[in-house]
Every structure is written in C-alpha cells, then in structure tokens.
Amino acid sequence: MESKATAQSSGRVRNCSICNQTKAALKRPKTLEQICRECFYQVFEDEIHRVIVDNHLFKPGERIAIGASGGKDSTVLAYVMAELNRRHNYGLDLFLLSVDEGITGYRDDSLETVKRNEIQYGLPLKVVSYKDLYGWTMDEIVKMIGLKNNCTFCGVFRRQALDRGAALLKVDKVVTGHNADDIAETVILNILRGDIARLGRCTSITTGEDGPIPRCKPFKYTYEKEIVMYAYFKKLDYFSTECIYSPNAYRGFAREFIKDLERIRPRAILDIIKSGEDFRIATSTKMPEQGTCERCGYISSQKWCKACVLLEGLNRGLPKLGIGRRGIDNERNSRKSIDNKKCGSLDF
Amino acid sequence: MACNGTGGCDSGCYKDENDSTNGVLPSVTNSSNTNLCLKCKSSEIIAGGTGFSGGTNMKLCADCFRGNLYGKFKLAVSANGMISPSDNVLVAFSGGTSSRVALQFVHEMQVKSQKNFDASRDRSLPVFGVGVAFVDESAFHTLPSHELDKEIEEIKLIVDELSPPTKAFHVIPIESICLSNSNSAKDNLNELLNAVSDKTGKEDLMVQLRMMSLQKTALENGYTKLVLGSCTSRLACHVIASTVKGQGYSLAADIQYVDSRWEIPVVLPIRDCTLQELNMLCKLESLKTMELHNGSRAGINGLISSFVKLLQEENPSRECTIVRTAGKLTPFHFNKIPEEADDCNLQLASQRRRKKFNLKSNELLPPESYCPLCSSPLDKNSISNLAFENGHTSYGSFVPKCCSSCQFQILPKEPLHMEQFYSLLPQPITDRAKDGSCRSQRSIREQIQDCLLSDNEDGT
C-alpha cells in the first residue's frame, strides 16, 4: 500500500503522530510515520529491546563481545547495547571486538573510529589482526590473488578472527550489527545462487549455538536507513566508506533490488525476512555434518576449515585453492613440507 | 555490513561462477571451425548463436533444439502423470509464446496418441481430448469491439489449424465468474478492481480471477485437467515475488508440476523451458502468436521482472537456478495428481516424489486452511495472528481468513470500502471462506473413500 504520508499536504509540518506534542522532524523509513526525534529514538530503541527480550538473546552476567568495525551498524549497535544494558539492567559485561584486516587507507582509519568509541562508550576494546592470526594482511593477499575472490578470503578469515578474539576475551557471545537489509539481501542471494542449506539458516537470529561462540543479530528487524538516521540525529561517530577492495560483488544485485523495493513498499524488507523464516525446508537439509578442522581445531564441516584451506593456497602460491567447488584432496597429499608463515598460536 | 564471503564466491567473480550450471560441458573452446551442433555434430547451430538449451550455453541445431525442448515437455508429462488416456485436457491459451508452445506440444502428443490408437488392433487405450480456452479480459482493457473480434478470430484460426483431432474453443469473458448478467457483471468487476488501491494487489487479484474463470469453464465443460503455459522464466519471477510479499510458506505450492488445490487439477508441462527457448521455437517454426495486452507490469511485479531480466543477462542460467532452488522446498500434499487406487503410474510418480523430498507423513497432512483470495495454504502458526475487531460485519469473518499478504495489498483498509469490496467479490471466493473447513474434510474423505458406503456425510 502506498504511504499515507504522500496523501497529506506537504505544506505545513504536522505534529508527531506518536506524542502529538512536538513537531514531526522525520518520516520513519519502516512505517513512513511522521514523528519527532525523541519518539524516533524511543521506538527505535524499544523495538530492539523487544527483539532482545522476545528472542531470549542474553542472560544476566554474560560477557558479550560486540563486533565493531567502526562502521555505522556496529557503532550504533555498541551505543544502543550500552544504553539498553543500562536502562533495562540486562546485567551484561560488554566489550568491543575489532578485526584489523590490514587494509591501508581503510581499516586503519576505521580502527581509529573504534578506538574513539572505546573512550566514548566506555567499553574495553580488543583488536585482532589478520597479520597476527594468519601471517597475511589483506593488502598482501590482494597483491597475490588480485581483485577477484578477495571478499571470500576476507569473510572467511574475519569469521574465525572474531571467534578467536572472542575466545581471548573469554566472552559467552558475539553480537554483530547485521541489519534487516543485510538479511533480506542474503535471503535473495541464497535463492539466486541455489544454496538451499544456507537459505534455511540465514534468517536465524542466533547462530552457532553448538559451536565455539554463539553469535546473534539484535538488528535483525532494524532497517539500515533507520540505523543511519539514528546515527545522524544522535551525531554518533562512525566511519562511512566502502571497503576499497569490494568489487562488483554479486550481493550488489540484491542490494540494488532491495533499495528499489523499499522505495515502492517499505515493508517488503520485513516480508522477505518473514518468507525466509517460513520457507518449507526439510530439517534434514538444514545442518551439514559438523566436525573439527584437522589442522587448527576450529569448527568445520570438512576435513580442513575453509580458513586453513585458503591459507594453504596462499602459502603455496595457489590462489585458487578453496575457491569454487573442487576439493583439495588431490592437491594436498602430493606436496612436501610447507613453508608456512606464522599462524596464530591459539588452538581450539 | 560488508559482503559476507563465508566460503561462497560472492566477490566479483561471477565470470568464474560454476554453481548454477546444469551439466555444462567442460571448457568447450569455441574453436573457429566448430559451428556444429554439440549434440548431433552434423548440422549447423541455429543462426544468431542462441541455440540455448536449458539455460546452458550448449549450441544446438534446430532439430536437436526442438527435440530437447519437446523432450522436456514429454518428461514432465510422463513423470508426473499429467495426462492419462481418459483425460479431457483444457489448454489455457493467451496468444503468447509460452502457451502457444504448450498448445503445440499437447496437440502433437494428441496426434501421436491418435496414430497409435488407429494403428493398434484392440483399440484399448483411448485418446485424450483437448480443448482450448482464451480468457477475454476486455472488461478491463476497453478495447474497441471490432479489434477484440479480430483478435478472437485470429486465435480461433490458430486453434482450427491444430486439427485433426479437432479441439473445442472456448472464449471466456472474465466477468462470467460473476453470476449476474454481462453488463452489470463487467461493471461490478471493474468496481472490485478499482477498490484495490495497491497496483501489485490489483494485478495479483486479476491473476486469481483469471484462474477462477478457467476453472469454471473447465468444470462446466467436463474437462479433467487444466494446462497452463507457465515456463521457467515466469516461475522464477513468481519465486522472487512470493518471497518479497511474505508468502515464503506457500511458495512451494505454486511452482510444482501439479497443483490439485483446484477442482480441476492444474498442470505445468513446460515448467522446465525458459522463455528464451520458447521464443526461439516460435521463431524457428513460425508458430503464430499474438501480443499480450498486459505485457508490462506495474508496481512490485514489474520491478521483479526487470530484476530477473537483468540477472539473466548477467548469467543465462539464473532463471533455472532460481526455480531449482525453490524446487527444493517441501511441496504440499496437493502437489500431485489425486491418486486412483488402480493407477500404478500415478503411484510410482508418488513414490518417487516422496523419496525425492524425503517426505515424512506429517508433512503430507493438509494445511489447516487456505486464503480465500489467493488460495495459499496458511501456516497454522500465522493464523492466530490474524485478529480482527469487526466480527459483526458482513466481512468480519472473511478478513482474518485471508493471508497477511492479501490483507495488506488487496483488502481495502477503510471499513466502508471493505464492505463494498466484500459485496462485489465473486461468489466462489466468499464461498471458499465460508466453507474453508470443507476442503480439509474433502481430503480426509479421500483417505477413507474406499470404506464409505454412501456419497454424503449423513449416510443417505
């Protein structure tokens, strides 16, 4: 249904439709209601609080690491978590956990933002770097493999890095700032790419409960536009540039589509997530066989975890190892000892 | 958040992507002297280099291309028990390329069947009957009547050329689903559509009305199956559309080969053919087709069409992958031809289906209810959310029975508009809502049919 707001006169500014006392300052992206700033902060924060409570995301006394990149999602997440923790007495111990991929001109700048957040929000910060963990920075990786498939490397490494950092901090859970737009994009992406197994999992608000560290997404129903709006009005400090290595990732198609969709029908984003939750996917196809990596002990459905496979490729000058569908078994057995760069000393 | 490359290749490597092929031949280098068909290796490939087959880049000659396409049709029909010798099949023909090819293939199958019948000594297997239906939507499009007549004439000509065996031709005015006389029925229908303010809702409602008019004609004229020309491309758009409208639960129901929710089961024999292939076939064999009125779609449906078209340009197998993904969703119990005890073909098809989807018995249970507007099966968990205040109004019990998508995009929000809308709804829709329980009764009845001694419930 087209917005009610467009039918109203654009001449005079109305009162906030929630409190009816202050003048409306904005149109809420999710519902197109015209409300004032204070009411916006309230509905924004309340909705997230409801999501946290209704989905039983946390227990009192838990240590929680907030994945912090310095971008808008994680900055707002840190701010709101700290605020709600205080306001509603969640009883949580919050930390900031940041990953340094080693991308000059991008990550070093956003890390500065996170360091400022540490001070501004009073949350202790831990930084884990690819260099320390894997012996490679993204700059070095890109120099070797070029601009194709670099997102695969970074994403796989980052997931493990977050888990390792979380283990170092001895936290019980990791929270990330994945928002409704991200999840909707992922649903569409998995349909386009034929990944039924991921399709069944990608709308879960908590994942990895049977792994080393569960992680959850309190922003699952929060619109990206509203996160930006919140950060803007609250004048929160964040770093807003695209990663310099992100090429025309396939996700871009889904993202464009969802942006166009949001313009016609804002609720479509939530509808996509709902569809994702409701898809009739046989439970037998949902979870792959779970084991541990032979090399480092990390959780893995294959013999070696993806990070080890990719690292092997990097160290042996085989950039395509682990990319695409072919297995690595035929490559592995034939080689002699490998001149490895120093890998993280942390074993699982 | 930045892109999520957890093991998948979603960086800019779509040129590398090999996840969506269905058996593409490994690295066939386009060497200068091979312009020969990859299958028979003797004839030239179709000019223009678009001898596509199944979305992969196999270059085929006209004959092999044709054979491949017909083969897909034939496999769909036989594997799903779509058409049996005793059937009377109604083919919905809009004039467009998809339904034209469906009609052509059904006709050829009928001809072959007739030949076998004539040649056989004992004449044991009868030949299935075929009728053709054209839905006249002039009530919505204000076409001048002489143009409409011309259109219908051309369609009739196409049908007449497809004989022997001769086929009955039915022109169905869409307003026939309203029981009143034709003029006020047209006005009523238009008023009904105008009451829907959302463009997408309007289009989706029209699709339902179209189906209802086809069902009515099929029922009244003794047809036993309804054939639609829905192809891979259309289904791919439908997959995205259902996802976007929050209808993920019911999606699996709409994209299977068979849909027996309706009185007359609906079958999709060219489900595995892409629009590109169908267009190519029509071009190669000069099959007459006609421009559709409602070509461009507005609102969300239009956006999705453009999106899928864009994806296709980037990767020609994309539509197939989308439909294949959705094909892995668990279908419903009505996604098969209703079985007769002694029809072993159908039983085999059923067994195969159960194995393929690993169906457990509880997944075969009929859903609690269906949306009266769009017939989507409703997840029992979602029904409790449909609370409604005005229980005492005429439409009070109707609204909560509709799915959330129809409630949002079709039903008017203002009570007065809703009242009027409800009064204009064709009776089959309101009946569906009233006896929603009848359908589940019917399927339970099917299970015990062989032990019932009387035809109706009170034993008379």
PDB file of N, CA and C in Angstrom, chain B residues 14 94 214 231 343 418:
ATOM      1  N   TYR B  14      31.748 -13.383 -10.832  1.00  0.00           N
ATOM      2  CA  TYR B  14      30.640 -14.064 -11.474  1.00  0.00           C
ATOM      3  C   TYR B  14      31.015 -14.661 -12.809  1.00  0.00           C
ATOM      4  N   SER B  94      -3.258 -17.798 -24.181  1.00  0.00           N
ATOM      5  CA  SER B  94      -3.414 -16.348 -24.119  1.00  0.00           C
ATOM      6  C   SER B  94      -3.013 -15.683 -25.426  1.00  0.00           C
ATOM      7  N   LEU B 214     -11.111 -19.810 -15.678  1.00  0.00           N
ATOM      8  CA  LEU B 214     -10.673 -21.030 -16.360  1.00  0.00           C
ATOM      9  C   LEU B 214     -11.244 -22.261 -15.667  1.00  0.00           C
ATOM     10  N   CYS B 231       6.201 -21.072 -17.766  1.00  0.00           N
ATOM     11  CA  CYS B 231       7.546 -21.540 -18.068  1.00  0.00           C
ATOM     12  C   CYS B 231       8.500 -21.171 -16.931  1.00  0.00           C
ATOM     13  N   ASP B 343      -4.271 -46.942 -10.408  1.00  0.00           N
ATOM     14  CA  ASP B 343      -3.420 -46.309 -11.405  1.00  0.00           C
ATOM     15  C   ASP B 343      -1.970 -46.403 -10.973  1.00  0.00           C
ATOM     16  N   MET B 418     -14.148  -1.593   2.526  1.00  0.00           N
ATOM     17  CA  MET B 418     -14.053  -3.039   2.706  1.00  0.00           C
ATOM     18  C   MET B 418     -15.422  -3.677   2.535  1.00  0.00           C
TER      19      MET B 418
END
